[in-house]
PDB file of C-alpha atoms in Angstrom:
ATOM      1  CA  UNK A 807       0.000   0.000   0.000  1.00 66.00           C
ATOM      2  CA  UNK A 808       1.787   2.858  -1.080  1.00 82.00           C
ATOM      3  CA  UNK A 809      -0.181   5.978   0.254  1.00 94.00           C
ATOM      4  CA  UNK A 810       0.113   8.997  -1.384  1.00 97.00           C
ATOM      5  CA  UNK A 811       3.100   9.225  -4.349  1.00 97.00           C
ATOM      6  CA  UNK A 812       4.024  12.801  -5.794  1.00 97.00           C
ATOM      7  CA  UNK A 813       6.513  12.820  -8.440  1.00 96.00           C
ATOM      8  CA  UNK A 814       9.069  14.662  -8.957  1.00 97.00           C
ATOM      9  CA  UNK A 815      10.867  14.936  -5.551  1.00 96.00           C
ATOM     10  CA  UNK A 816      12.916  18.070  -6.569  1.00 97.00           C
ATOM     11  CA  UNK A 817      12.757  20.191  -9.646  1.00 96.00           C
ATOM     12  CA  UNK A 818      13.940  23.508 -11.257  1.00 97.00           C
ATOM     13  CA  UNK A 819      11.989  25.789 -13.329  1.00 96.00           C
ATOM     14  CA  UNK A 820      12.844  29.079 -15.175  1.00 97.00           C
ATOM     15  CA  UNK A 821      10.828  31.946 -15.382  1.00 97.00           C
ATOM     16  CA  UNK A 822       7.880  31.565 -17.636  1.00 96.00           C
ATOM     17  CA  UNK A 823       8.193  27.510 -17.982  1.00 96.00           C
ATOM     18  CA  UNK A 824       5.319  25.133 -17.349  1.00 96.00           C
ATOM     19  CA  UNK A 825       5.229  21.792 -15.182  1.00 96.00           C
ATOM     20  CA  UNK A 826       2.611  19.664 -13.714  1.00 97.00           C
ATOM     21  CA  UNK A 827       3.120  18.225 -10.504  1.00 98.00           C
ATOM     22  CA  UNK A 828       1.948  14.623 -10.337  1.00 98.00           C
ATOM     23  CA  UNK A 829       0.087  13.146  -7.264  1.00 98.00           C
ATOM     24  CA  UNK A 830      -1.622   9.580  -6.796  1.00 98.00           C
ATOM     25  CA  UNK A 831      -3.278   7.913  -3.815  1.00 97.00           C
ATOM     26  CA  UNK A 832      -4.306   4.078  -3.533  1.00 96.00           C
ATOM     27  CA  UNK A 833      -6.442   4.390  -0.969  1.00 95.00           C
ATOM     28  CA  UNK A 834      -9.701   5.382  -2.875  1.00 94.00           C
ATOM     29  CA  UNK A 835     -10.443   8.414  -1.094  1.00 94.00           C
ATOM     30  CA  UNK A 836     -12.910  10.841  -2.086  1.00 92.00           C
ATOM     31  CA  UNK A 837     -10.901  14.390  -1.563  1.00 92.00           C
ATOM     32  CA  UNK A 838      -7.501  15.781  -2.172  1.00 93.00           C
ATOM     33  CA  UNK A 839      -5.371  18.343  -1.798  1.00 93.00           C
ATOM     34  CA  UNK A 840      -2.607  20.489  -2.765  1.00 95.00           C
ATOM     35  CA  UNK A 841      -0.732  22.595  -0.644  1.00 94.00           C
ATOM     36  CA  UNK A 842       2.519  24.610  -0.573  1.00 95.00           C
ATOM     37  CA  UNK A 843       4.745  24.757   2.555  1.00 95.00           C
ATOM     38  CA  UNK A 844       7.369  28.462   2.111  1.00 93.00           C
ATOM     39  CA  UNK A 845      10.214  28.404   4.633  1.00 87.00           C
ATOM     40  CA  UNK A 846       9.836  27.652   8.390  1.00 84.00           C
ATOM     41  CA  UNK A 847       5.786  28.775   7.580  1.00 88.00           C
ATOM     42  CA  UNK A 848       2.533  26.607   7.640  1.00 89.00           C
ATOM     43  CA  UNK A 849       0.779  24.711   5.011  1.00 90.00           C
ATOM     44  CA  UNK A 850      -1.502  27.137   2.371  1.00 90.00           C
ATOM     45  CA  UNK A 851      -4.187  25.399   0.632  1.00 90.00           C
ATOM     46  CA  UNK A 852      -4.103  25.770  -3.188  1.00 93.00           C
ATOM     47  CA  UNK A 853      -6.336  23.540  -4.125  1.00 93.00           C
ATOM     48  CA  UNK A 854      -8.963  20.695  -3.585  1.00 91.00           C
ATOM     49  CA  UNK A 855     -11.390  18.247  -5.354  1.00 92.00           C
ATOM     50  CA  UNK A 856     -14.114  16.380  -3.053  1.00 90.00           C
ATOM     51  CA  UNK A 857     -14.203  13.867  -6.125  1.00 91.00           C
ATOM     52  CA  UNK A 858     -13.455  13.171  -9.539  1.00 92.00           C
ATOM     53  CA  UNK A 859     -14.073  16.217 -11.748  1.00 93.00           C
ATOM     54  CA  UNK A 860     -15.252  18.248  -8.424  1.00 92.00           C
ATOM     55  CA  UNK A 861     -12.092  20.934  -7.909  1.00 93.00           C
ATOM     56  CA  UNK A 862     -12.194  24.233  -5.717  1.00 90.00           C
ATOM     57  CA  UNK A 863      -9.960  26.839  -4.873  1.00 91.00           C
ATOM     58  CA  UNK A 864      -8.278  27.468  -1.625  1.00 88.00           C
ATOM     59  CA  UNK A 865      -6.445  30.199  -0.441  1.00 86.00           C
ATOM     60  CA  UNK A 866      -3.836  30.664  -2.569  1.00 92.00           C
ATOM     61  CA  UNK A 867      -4.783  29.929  -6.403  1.00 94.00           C
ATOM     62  CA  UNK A 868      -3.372  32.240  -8.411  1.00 95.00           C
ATOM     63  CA  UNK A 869      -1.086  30.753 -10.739  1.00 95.00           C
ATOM     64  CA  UNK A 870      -1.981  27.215 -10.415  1.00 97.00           C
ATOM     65  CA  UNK A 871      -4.733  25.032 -11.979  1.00 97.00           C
ATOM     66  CA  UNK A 872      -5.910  21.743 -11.178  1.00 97.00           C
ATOM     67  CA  UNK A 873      -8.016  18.903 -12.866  1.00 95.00           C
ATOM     68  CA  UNK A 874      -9.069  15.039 -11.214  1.00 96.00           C
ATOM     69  CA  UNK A 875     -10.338  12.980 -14.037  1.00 96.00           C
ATOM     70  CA  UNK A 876     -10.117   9.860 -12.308  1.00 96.00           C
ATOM     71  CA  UNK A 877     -10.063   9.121  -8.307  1.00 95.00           C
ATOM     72  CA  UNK A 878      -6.494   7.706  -8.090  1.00 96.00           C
ATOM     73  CA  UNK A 879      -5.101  11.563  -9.359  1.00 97.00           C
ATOM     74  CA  UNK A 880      -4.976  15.108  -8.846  1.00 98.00           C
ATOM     75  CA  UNK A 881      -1.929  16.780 -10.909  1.00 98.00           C
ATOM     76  CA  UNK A 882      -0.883  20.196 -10.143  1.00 98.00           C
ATOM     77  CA  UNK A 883      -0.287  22.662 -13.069  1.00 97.00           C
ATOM     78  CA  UNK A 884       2.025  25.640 -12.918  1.00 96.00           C
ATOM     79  CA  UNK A 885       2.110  27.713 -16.427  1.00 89.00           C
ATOM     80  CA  UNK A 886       4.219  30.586 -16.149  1.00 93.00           C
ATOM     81  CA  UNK A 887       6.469  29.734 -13.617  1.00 95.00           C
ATOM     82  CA  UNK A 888       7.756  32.458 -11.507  1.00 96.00           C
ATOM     83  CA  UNK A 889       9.863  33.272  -7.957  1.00 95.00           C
ATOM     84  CA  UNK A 890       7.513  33.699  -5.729  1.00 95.00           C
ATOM     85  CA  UNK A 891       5.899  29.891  -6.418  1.00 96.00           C
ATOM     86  CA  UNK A 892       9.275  28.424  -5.333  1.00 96.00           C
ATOM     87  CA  UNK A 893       8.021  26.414  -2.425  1.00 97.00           C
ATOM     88  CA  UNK A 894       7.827  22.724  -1.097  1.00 97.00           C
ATOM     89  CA  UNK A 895       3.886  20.872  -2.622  1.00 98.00           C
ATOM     90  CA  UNK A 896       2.701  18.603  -0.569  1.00 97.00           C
ATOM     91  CA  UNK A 897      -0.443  16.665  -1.622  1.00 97.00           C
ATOM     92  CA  UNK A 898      -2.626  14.969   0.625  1.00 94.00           C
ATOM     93  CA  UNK A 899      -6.004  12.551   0.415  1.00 94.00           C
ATOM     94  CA  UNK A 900      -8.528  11.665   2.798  1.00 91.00           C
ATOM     95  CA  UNK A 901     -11.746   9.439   2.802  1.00 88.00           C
ATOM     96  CA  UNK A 902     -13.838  12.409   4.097  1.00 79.00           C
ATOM     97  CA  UNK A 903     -13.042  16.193   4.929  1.00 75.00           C
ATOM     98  CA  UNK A 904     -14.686  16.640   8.117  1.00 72.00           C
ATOM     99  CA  UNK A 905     -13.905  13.940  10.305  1.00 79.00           C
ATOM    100  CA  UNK A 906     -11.309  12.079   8.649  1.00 83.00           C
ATOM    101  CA  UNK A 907      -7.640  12.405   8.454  1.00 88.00           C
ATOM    102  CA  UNK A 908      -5.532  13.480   5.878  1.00 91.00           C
ATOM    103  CA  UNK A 909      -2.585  11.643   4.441  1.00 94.00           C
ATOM    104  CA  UNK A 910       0.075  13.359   2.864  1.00 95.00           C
ATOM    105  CA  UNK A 911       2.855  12.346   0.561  1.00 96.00           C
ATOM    106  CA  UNK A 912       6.430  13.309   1.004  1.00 94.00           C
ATOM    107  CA  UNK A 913       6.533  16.715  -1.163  1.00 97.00           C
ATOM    108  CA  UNK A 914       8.033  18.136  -4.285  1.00 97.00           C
ATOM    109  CA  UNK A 915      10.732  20.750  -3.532  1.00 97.00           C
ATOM    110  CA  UNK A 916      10.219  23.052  -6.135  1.00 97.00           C
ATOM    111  CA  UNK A 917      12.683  26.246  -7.200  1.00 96.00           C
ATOM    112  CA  UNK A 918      12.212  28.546  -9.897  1.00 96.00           C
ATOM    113  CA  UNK A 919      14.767  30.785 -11.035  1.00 94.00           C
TER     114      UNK A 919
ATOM    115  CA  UNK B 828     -12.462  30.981   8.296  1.00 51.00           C
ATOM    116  CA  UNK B 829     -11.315  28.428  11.500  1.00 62.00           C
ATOM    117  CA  UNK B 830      -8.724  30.352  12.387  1.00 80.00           C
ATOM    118  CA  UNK B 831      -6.102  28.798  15.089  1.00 88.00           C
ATOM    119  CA  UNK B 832      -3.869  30.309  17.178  1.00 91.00           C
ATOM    120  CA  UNK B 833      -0.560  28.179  18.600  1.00 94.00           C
ATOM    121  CA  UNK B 834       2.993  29.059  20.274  1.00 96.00           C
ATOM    122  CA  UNK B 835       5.428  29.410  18.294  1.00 95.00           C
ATOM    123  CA  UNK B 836       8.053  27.211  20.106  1.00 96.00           C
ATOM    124  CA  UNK B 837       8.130  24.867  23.195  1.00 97.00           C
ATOM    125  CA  UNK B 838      11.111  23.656  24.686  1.00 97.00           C
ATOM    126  CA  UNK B 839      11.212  20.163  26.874  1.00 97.00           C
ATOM    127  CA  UNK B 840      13.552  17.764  27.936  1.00 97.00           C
ATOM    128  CA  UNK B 841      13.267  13.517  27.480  1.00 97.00           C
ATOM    129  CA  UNK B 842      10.583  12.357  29.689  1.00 97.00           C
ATOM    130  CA  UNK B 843       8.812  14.811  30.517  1.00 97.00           C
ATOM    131  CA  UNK B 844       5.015  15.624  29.430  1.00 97.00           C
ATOM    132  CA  UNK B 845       4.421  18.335  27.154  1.00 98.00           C
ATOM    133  CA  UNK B 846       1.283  20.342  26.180  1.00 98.00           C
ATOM    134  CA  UNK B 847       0.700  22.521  23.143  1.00 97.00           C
ATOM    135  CA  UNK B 848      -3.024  24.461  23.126  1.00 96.00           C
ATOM    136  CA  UNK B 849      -4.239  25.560  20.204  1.00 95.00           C
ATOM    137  CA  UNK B 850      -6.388  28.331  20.201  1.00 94.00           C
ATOM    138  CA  UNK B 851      -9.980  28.174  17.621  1.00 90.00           C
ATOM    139  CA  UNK B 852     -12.405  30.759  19.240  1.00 90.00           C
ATOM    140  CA  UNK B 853     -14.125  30.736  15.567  1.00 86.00           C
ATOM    141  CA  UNK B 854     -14.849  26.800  15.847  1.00 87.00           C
ATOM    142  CA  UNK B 855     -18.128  25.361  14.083  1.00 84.00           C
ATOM    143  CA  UNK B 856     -20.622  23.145  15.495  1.00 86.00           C
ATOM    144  CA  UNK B 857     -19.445  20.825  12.936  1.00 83.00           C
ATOM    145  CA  UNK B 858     -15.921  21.203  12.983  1.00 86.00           C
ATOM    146  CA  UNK B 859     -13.208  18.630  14.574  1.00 89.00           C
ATOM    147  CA  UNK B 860      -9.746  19.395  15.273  1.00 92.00           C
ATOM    148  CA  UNK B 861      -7.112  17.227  14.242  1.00 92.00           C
ATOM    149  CA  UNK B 862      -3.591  17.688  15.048  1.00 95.00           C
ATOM    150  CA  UNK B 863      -0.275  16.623  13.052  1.00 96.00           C
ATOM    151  CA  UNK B 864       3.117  16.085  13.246  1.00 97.00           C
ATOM    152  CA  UNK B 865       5.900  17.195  10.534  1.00 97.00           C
ATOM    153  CA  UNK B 866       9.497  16.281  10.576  1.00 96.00           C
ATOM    154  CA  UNK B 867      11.723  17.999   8.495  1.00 91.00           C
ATOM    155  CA  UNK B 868      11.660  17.441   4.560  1.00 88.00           C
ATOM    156  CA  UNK B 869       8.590  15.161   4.847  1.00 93.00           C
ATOM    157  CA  UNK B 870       4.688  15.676   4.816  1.00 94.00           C
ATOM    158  CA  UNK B 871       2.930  15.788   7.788  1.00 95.00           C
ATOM    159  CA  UNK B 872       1.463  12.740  10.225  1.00 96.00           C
ATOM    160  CA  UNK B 873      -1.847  12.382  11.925  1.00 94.00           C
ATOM    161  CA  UNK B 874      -1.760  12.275  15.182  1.00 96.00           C
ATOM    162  CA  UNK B 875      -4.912  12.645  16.780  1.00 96.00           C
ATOM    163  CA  UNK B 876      -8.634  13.782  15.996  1.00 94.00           C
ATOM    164  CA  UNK B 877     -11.422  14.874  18.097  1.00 94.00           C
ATOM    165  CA  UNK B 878     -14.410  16.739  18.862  1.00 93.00           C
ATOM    166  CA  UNK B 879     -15.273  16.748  22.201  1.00 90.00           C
ATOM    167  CA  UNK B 880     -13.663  16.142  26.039  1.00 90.00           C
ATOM    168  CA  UNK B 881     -11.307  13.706  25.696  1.00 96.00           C
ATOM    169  CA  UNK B 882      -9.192  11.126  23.036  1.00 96.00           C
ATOM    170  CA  UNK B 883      -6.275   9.334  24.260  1.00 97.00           C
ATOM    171  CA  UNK B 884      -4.433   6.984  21.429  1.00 96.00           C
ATOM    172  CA  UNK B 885      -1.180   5.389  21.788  1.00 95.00           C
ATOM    173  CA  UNK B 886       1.364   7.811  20.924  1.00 94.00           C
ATOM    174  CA  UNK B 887      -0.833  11.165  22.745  1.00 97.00           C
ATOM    175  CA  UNK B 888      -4.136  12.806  23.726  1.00 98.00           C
ATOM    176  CA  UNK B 889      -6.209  15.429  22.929  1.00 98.00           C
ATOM    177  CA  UNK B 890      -8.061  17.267  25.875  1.00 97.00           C
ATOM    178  CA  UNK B 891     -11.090  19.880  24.331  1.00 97.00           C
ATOM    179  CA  UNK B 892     -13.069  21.916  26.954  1.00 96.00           C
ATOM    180  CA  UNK B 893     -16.960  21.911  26.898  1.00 95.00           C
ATOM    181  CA  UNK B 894     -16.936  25.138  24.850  1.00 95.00           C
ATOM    182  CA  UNK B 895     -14.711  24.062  22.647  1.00 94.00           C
ATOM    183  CA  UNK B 896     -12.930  27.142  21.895  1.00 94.00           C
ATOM    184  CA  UNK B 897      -9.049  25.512  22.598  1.00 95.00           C
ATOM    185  CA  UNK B 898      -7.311  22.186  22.898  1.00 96.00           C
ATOM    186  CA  UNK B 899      -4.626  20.539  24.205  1.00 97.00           C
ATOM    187  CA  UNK B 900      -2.322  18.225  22.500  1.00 98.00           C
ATOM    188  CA  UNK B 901      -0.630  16.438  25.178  1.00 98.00           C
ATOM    189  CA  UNK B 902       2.326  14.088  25.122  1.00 97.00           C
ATOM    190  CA  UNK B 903       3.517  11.776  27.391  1.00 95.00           C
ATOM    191  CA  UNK B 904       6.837  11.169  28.199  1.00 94.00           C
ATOM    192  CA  UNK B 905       8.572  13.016  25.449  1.00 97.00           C
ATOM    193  CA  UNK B 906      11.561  11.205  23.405  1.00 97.00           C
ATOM    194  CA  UNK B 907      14.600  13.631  20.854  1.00 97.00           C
ATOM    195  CA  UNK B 908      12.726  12.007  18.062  1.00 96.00           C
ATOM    196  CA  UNK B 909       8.884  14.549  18.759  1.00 97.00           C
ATOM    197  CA  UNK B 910      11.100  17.197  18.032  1.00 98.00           C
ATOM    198  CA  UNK B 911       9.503  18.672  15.377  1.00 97.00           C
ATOM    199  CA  UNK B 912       6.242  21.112  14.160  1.00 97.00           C
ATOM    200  CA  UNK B 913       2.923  20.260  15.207  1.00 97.00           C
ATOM    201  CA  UNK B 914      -0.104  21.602  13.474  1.00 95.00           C
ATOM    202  CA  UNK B 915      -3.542  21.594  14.772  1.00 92.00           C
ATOM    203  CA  UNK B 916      -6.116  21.965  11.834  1.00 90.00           C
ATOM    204  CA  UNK B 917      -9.932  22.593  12.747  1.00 88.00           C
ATOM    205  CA  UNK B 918     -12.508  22.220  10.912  1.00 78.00           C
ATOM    206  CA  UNK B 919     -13.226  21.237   6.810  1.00 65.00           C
ATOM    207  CA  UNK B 920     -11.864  22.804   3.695  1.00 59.00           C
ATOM    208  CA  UNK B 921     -15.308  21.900   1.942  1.00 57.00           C
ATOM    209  CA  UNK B 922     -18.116  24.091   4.127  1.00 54.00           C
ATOM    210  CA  UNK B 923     -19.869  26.589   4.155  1.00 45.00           C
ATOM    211  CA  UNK B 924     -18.499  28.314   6.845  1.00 41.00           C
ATOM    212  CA  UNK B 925     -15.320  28.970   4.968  1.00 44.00           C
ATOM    213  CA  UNK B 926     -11.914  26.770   4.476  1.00 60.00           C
ATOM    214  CA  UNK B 927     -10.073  26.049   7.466  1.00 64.00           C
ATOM    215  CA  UNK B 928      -6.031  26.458   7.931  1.00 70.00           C
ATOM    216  CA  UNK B 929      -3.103  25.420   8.963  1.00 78.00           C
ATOM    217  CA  UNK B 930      -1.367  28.055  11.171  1.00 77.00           C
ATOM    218  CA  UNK B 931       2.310  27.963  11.391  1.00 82.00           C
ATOM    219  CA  UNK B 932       2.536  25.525  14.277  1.00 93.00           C
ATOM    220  CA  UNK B 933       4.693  24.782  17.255  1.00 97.00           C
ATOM    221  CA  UNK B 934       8.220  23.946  16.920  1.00 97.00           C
ATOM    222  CA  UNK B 935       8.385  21.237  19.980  1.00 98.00           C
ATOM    223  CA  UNK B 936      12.473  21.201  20.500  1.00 98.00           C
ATOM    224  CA  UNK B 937      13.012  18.011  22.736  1.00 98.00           C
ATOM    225  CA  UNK B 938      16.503  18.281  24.694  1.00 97.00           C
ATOM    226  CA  UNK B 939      18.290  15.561  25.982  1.00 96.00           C
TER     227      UNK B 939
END
């Protein structure tokens, strides 16, 4: 059982290039999540889906968009990469939002220069 | 928005019992609070999840007052490997009543 998988672990964009960050759960669950972590601050929500083709923004969109076709994934898009979006991703997945815990994967440490 | 207010850093030393209270005055009827646990360069854990008085698992417990406006992650017997951020999280991002949030946590440095 391997959780939640994001690929790539590390990565480095120029200004202005495009990437999609790739995240998968096994675990069937019905919501997910993207998130960025800055420096030595708390998680941000970017965005989330509550099932497949079901997304919503969080608090920090801008820049980002997001699609879930099927239930297993939930890929990330940046399109014009810039600075300020250089940030650990984390992606998480959980059977319900309320009263069910999240799972997160390990992160994608992303820099942009 | 479920707001939450934590410290910003706790010291301890092994063994001893530390509590971190988080701080949700903005709580819905609806809402739990879960807490987590993030190590450096990973995602975080759950801990713990709960809604009312008291939860006790094997690894800590979670005390919530009758109005429900804090809680207490407590932990027994700390160890140098809980050093690390805890987060508590209240609440859903899919409500009505807004999206909840992860603060910024509490930096739990464990010294020998």
């Amino acid at each position: 059982n391997a959780g939640v998988t994001q690929t790539p672990k590390f990565r480095i964009l120029k200004i202005g290039q495009s990437m999609t960050l790739q995240c998968t759960q096994d675990m069937n669950h019905n919501y997910m999540y993207w998130y960025r972590q800055d420096p030595g601050m708390g998680l941000k929500l970017i965005y989330y889906s509550v099932g497949a083709g079901i997304t919503d923004k969080g608090e920090v969109p801008n820049g980002y968009n997001v699609s879930r076709s099927t239930t297993e994934d939930f890929p990330l898009r940046l399109e014009l990469a810039a600075p300020s979006q250089t940030s650990v991703y984390f992606c998480a997945s959980s059977y319900r939002d309320r009263d069910q815990p999240q799972h997160f994967g390990d992160g994608t440490r992303l820099s942009i220069l | 928005l479920a707001k939450t207010t934590q410290p910003i850093s706790m010291d301890s030393y092994e063994g001893q019992e530390v509590n971190i209270t988080c701080s949700h005055n903005n709580i819905a009827t609806n809402d739990y609070i879960t807490w987590y646990q993030q190590f450096p360069s990973q995602g975080p854990r759950f801990i713990i999840q709960g809604y009312k008085t008291k939860v006790t698992n094997e690894v800590a417990s979670l005390f919530i007052p009758a109005d429900r406006k804090s809680s207490t992650l407590s932990l027994p017997r700390v160890s140098l490997s809980d050093t690390a951020v805890y987060y508590c999280l209240v609440g859903a991002h899919n409500t009505n009543a807004g999206k909840s949030t992860f603060g910024d946590g509490t930096t739990l440095t464990v010294k020998p």
